[in-house]
Amino acid sequence: NAGVTQTPKFQVLKTGQSMTLQCAQDMNHNSMYWYRQDPGMGLRLIYYSASEGTTDKGEVPNGYNVSRLNKREFSLRLESAAPSQTSVYFCASSDGSSGVETQYFGPGTRLLVL
Amino acid sequence: QKEVEQNSGPLSVPEGAIASLNCTYSDRGSQSFFWYRQYSGKSPELIMFIYSNGDKEDGRFTAQLNKASQYVSLLIRDSQPSDSATYLCAETSGYSTLTFGKGTMLLVSP
C-alpha cells in the first residue's frame, strides 16, 4: 500500500515550457486535491476532484489545468510555466469513511521555473 | 474568505515539557479541525482531527476545540526533539476542501 505517489520529485523548467505533474493513490479514495506551498503562504488549494469525472477550482487555479483520469489518478498540467509557479506541489486524497473527510498527502514535487 | 490564523513561531520548549500550539478561525460554520505535522522538506502528515467541543486525546497529543471562541489548540506532552517540525491547523465546513493556516514552527531542545 503505497498511499499517495507523485512524479516527478524534482523538475526544472524554463519559462514557457509545459509539463504535467502526476499523482496516484491506491487507497480507493473518492476525492483528490492539488496544493501548492510557498514560503510564508501556507498550503493553497489549486484544484480538486470530489469524485471521478468531476473537477473544481480552488483558491489559486490560474495557470493550471487538471484531469481526473480515473479514480486513482489526478494530474496537474502547467501549459506555459512562469517563474511565479516555482513552488512545492502536493497531491492529496481523502477518505470520509470515519465520518470526517481526512486528507492524506503525497511526498510532493519541487518545481523550479527559470 | 475563510481564514485560519496561527502564530508562525518558532515556539521553543525544552525536552519533556508540554508544547501548546494555538489556532483561531474566522468561519463560524467550520465543523471539523485538523492538525498536521510537517517536517522540513517533507509532506504534511495527519496527527488528529476534532469536531466536538472539548478535548480529544491520542497518545501524547491532545486537541482542544472551543467553537464559541473559534479556537483550536494542540498540546504535545513530554515533548521530544523529534517533535520539532511545523504544525499546520486546518478547518472544513463539512465539504471536502480544507483551509490551512500557515503553520507554527516548534523547536524542542534536548
Coordinates of C-alpha atoms in Angstrom, one line a residue:
Chain A
N1 CA 0.0 0.0 0.0
A2 CA 2.0 3.0 -1.3
G3 CA -0.6 5.6 -0.3
V4 CA -0.3 8.8 -2.5
T5 CA 2.5 8.8 -5.0
Q6 CA 3.7 11.8 -7.1
T7 CA 6.1 12.1 -10.1
P8 CA 8.5 13.6 -10.7
K9 CA 10.1 14.5 -7.3
F10 CA 12.0 17.5 -8.8
Q11 CA 11.7 19.4 -12.0
V12 CA 13.4 22.4 -13.6
L13 CA 11.6 24.2 -16.4
K14 CA 12.2 27.2 -18.5
T15 CA 9.6 30.0 -18.7
G16 CA 7.0 29.0 -21.3
Q17 CA 7.6 25.2 -21.1
S18 CA 4.8 22.9 -20.3
M19 CA 4.7 19.9 -18.0
T20 CA 2.3 17.5 -16.3
L21 CA 2.6 16.5 -12.6
Q22 CA 1.3 13.0 -12.0
C23 CA -0.5 11.8 -8.8
A24 CA -1.9 8.4 -8.0
Q25 CA -3.5 6.9 -4.9
D26 CA -4.1 3.3 -4.0
M27 CA -6.5 3.8 -1.1
N28 CA -9.7 3.8 -3.1
H29 CA -10.4 7.4 -2.1
N30 CA -13.1 9.4 -4.0
S31 CA -11.6 12.8 -3.6
M32 CA -8.2 14.1 -4.7
Y33 CA -6.6 17.6 -4.5
W34 CA -3.7 19.6 -5.7
Y35 CA -2.0 22.2 -3.5
R36 CA 1.0 24.5 -3.8
Q37 CA 3.1 25.5 -0.8
D38 CA 5.2 28.6 -0.9
P39 CA 7.3 30.1 2.0
G40 CA 5.1 32.3 4.2
M41 CA 1.9 31.5 2.2
G42 CA 1.0 28.1 3.6
L43 CA -0.8 25.4 1.6
R44 CA -3.2 26.8 -1.1
L45 CA -5.6 24.7 -3.0
I46 CA -5.3 24.8 -6.8
Y47 CA -7.9 22.3 -7.9
Y48 CA -9.8 19.4 -6.5
S49 CA -11.9 16.5 -7.7
A50 CA -14.6 15.4 -5.3
S51 CA -15.3 12.2 -7.4
E52 CA -14.2 10.6 -10.6
G53 CA -15.4 12.7 -13.5
T54 CA -15.6 16.0 -11.6
T55 CA -13.1 18.8 -11.0
D56 CA -13.4 22.2 -9.4
K57 CA -11.3 25.2 -8.9
G58 CA -9.7 26.0 -5.6
E59 CA -8.1 29.2 -4.3
V60 CA -5.4 29.6 -7.0
P61 CA -6.3 27.9 -10.2
N62 CA -5.0 30.4 -12.8
G63 CA -2.2 28.9 -15.0
Y64 CA -3.2 25.3 -14.2
N65 CA -5.4 22.6 -15.6
V66 CA -6.3 19.2 -14.2
S67 CA -7.5 15.9 -15.3
R68 CA -9.1 13.2 -13.2
L69 CA -8.0 10.3 -15.4
N70 CA -9.8 7.6 -13.3
K71 CA -10.5 7.0 -9.6
R72 CA -6.8 6.5 -8.9
E73 CA -5.1 9.3 -10.9
F74 CA -5.3 13.1 -10.9
S75 CA -2.8 15.1 -12.9
L76 CA -1.9 18.8 -12.9
R77 CA -0.8 20.5 -16.0
L78 CA 1.1 23.7 -16.5
E79 CA 0.6 24.8 -20.1
S80 CA 3.1 27.7 -20.1
A81 CA 5.2 27.8 -17.0
A82 CA 6.0 31.1 -15.3
P83 CA 8.6 31.9 -12.6
S84 CA 5.6 32.6 -10.2
Q85 CA 4.8 28.9 -10.4
T86 CA 8.0 27.9 -8.7
S87 CA 6.8 26.1 -5.7
V88 CA 6.3 22.7 -4.0
Y89 CA 3.3 20.9 -5.2
F90 CA 1.4 18.4 -3.1
C91 CA -1.3 16.0 -4.2
A92 CA -3.7 14.6 -1.6
S93 CA -6.6 12.2 -1.4
S94 CA -9.3 12.0 1.2
D95 CA -11.4 9.4 2.9
G96 CA -14.7 10.1 4.5
S97 CA -15.2 6.6 6.0
S98 CA -14.6 7.9 9.5
G99 CA -17.4 10.4 9.2
V100 CA -14.8 13.2 8.7
E101 CA -13.1 13.8 5.3
T102 CA -9.4 13.3 6.2
Q103 CA -6.8 14.2 3.7
Y104 CA -3.5 12.3 3.1
F105 CA -0.7 13.8 1.3
G106 CA 1.9 12.6 -1.3
P107 CA 5.6 13.4 -1.0
G108 CA 5.5 16.5 -3.2
T109 CA 7.1 17.7 -6.4
R110 CA 9.6 20.6 -6.2
L111 CA 9.3 22.7 -9.3
L112 CA 11.7 25.5 -10.3
V113 CA 10.8 27.7 -13.2
L114 CA 13.7 29.8 -14.6
Chain B
Q1 CA -12.7 34.4 2.6
K2 CA -12.2 31.9 5.4
E3 CA -9.1 32.4 7.5
V4 CA -7.1 30.2 9.8
E5 CA -4.6 32.0 11.9
Q6 CA -1.5 30.6 13.6
N7 CA 1.5 32.2 15.2
S8 CA 4.4 31.4 12.9
G9 CA 6.8 30.9 15.9
P10 CA 9.2 29.4 16.5
L11 CA 7.8 28.1 19.7
S12 CA 10.8 26.8 21.7
V13 CA 10.3 24.3 24.5
P14 CA 12.7 22.1 26.4
E15 CA 12.6 18.3 26.1
G16 CA 9.9 16.8 28.4
A17 CA 7.8 20.0 28.6
I18 CA 4.3 20.5 27.2
A19 CA 4.1 22.3 23.9
S20 CA 0.9 24.3 23.3
L21 CA 0.1 25.2 19.7
N22 CA -2.9 27.5 19.0
C23 CA -5.1 28.3 16.1
T24 CA -8.1 30.6 15.5
Y25 CA -10.5 30.5 12.7
S26 CA -12.9 33.0 11.1
D27 CA -15.8 30.9 9.9
R28 CA -18.5 30.1 12.5
G29 CA -19.7 27.4 10.1
S30 CA -16.5 25.5 10.4
Q31 CA -17.2 21.9 11.5
S32 CA -14.1 19.9 11.7
F33 CA -10.5 20.8 12.5
F34 CA -7.2 19.0 11.7
W35 CA -3.7 19.1 12.9
Y36 CA -0.9 18.1 10.6
R37 CA 2.8 17.9 11.3
Q38 CA 5.3 18.8 8.6
Y39 CA 9.0 18.1 8.9
S40 CA 11.3 20.3 6.8
G41 CA 11.3 19.2 3.2
K42 CA 8.6 16.6 3.8
S43 CA 4.8 16.5 3.2
P44 CA 2.2 17.1 5.8
E45 CA 1.1 14.1 7.9
L46 CA -2.1 13.9 9.8
I47 CA -1.8 13.9 13.6
M48 CA -5.5 14.1 14.5
F49 CA -8.8 15.7 13.9
I50 CA -11.6 17.0 16.2
Y51 CA -15.1 18.1 15.6
S52 CA -16.8 18.3 19.0
N53 CA -16.2 20.9 21.7
G54 CA -13.8 19.8 24.4
D55 CA -10.7 17.6 24.4
K56 CA -9.6 14.7 22.3
E57 CA -6.6 12.7 23.3
D58 CA -4.3 10.4 21.2
G59 CA -1.2 9.3 22.9
R60 CA 1.0 12.3 23.7
F61 CA -1.3 14.6 21.7
T62 CA -4.4 16.4 22.9
A63 CA -6.6 18.5 20.6
Q64 CA -8.9 21.1 22.2
L65 CA -11.8 22.8 20.5
N66 CA -13.8 25.8 21.7
K67 CA -16.4 26.7 19.0
A68 CA -17.7 29.6 20.9
S69 CA -14.3 31.2 21.0
Q70 CA -13.4 29.9 17.5
Y71 CA -10.2 28.4 18.9
V72 CA -8.4 25.1 18.4
S73 CA -5.3 24.0 20.2
L74 CA -2.9 21.1 20.1
L75 CA -1.0 20.1 23.3
I76 CA 2.0 17.8 23.0
R77 CA 3.0 16.2 26.3
D78 CA 6.6 15.1 27.1
S79 CA 7.9 16.9 24.0
Q80 CA 10.8 15.2 22.2
P81 CA 13.4 16.7 19.9
S82 CA 11.8 14.5 17.2
D83 CA 8.6 16.6 17.6
S84 CA 10.5 19.6 16.1
A85 CA 8.5 20.5 13.0
T86 CA 5.9 22.9 11.6
Y87 CA 2.4 22.2 12.8
L88 CA -0.5 23.1 10.4
C89 CA -4.0 23.7 11.6
A90 CA -6.8 23.3 9.0
E91 CA -10.6 23.5 9.0
T92 CA -13.5 22.4 6.9
S93 CA -17.1 23.5 6.8
G94 CA -18.2 20.0 6.1
Y95 CA -17.3 19.8 2.4
S96 CA -14.2 18.0 1.3
T97 CA -11.9 21.1 1.0
L98 CA -9.7 22.3 3.8
T99 CA -8.4 25.8 4.6
F100 CA -5.0 25.7 6.2
G101 CA -3.2 28.1 8.5
K102 CA 0.4 29.0 7.7
G103 CA 1.7 26.8 10.4
T104 CA 3.7 27.2 13.7
M105 CA 7.3 26.0 13.9
L106 CA 8.0 24.1 17.1
L107 CA 11.6 23.6 18.3
V108 CA 12.2 21.1 21.1
S109 CA 15.7 21.4 22.6
P110 CA 17.4 18.5 24.3

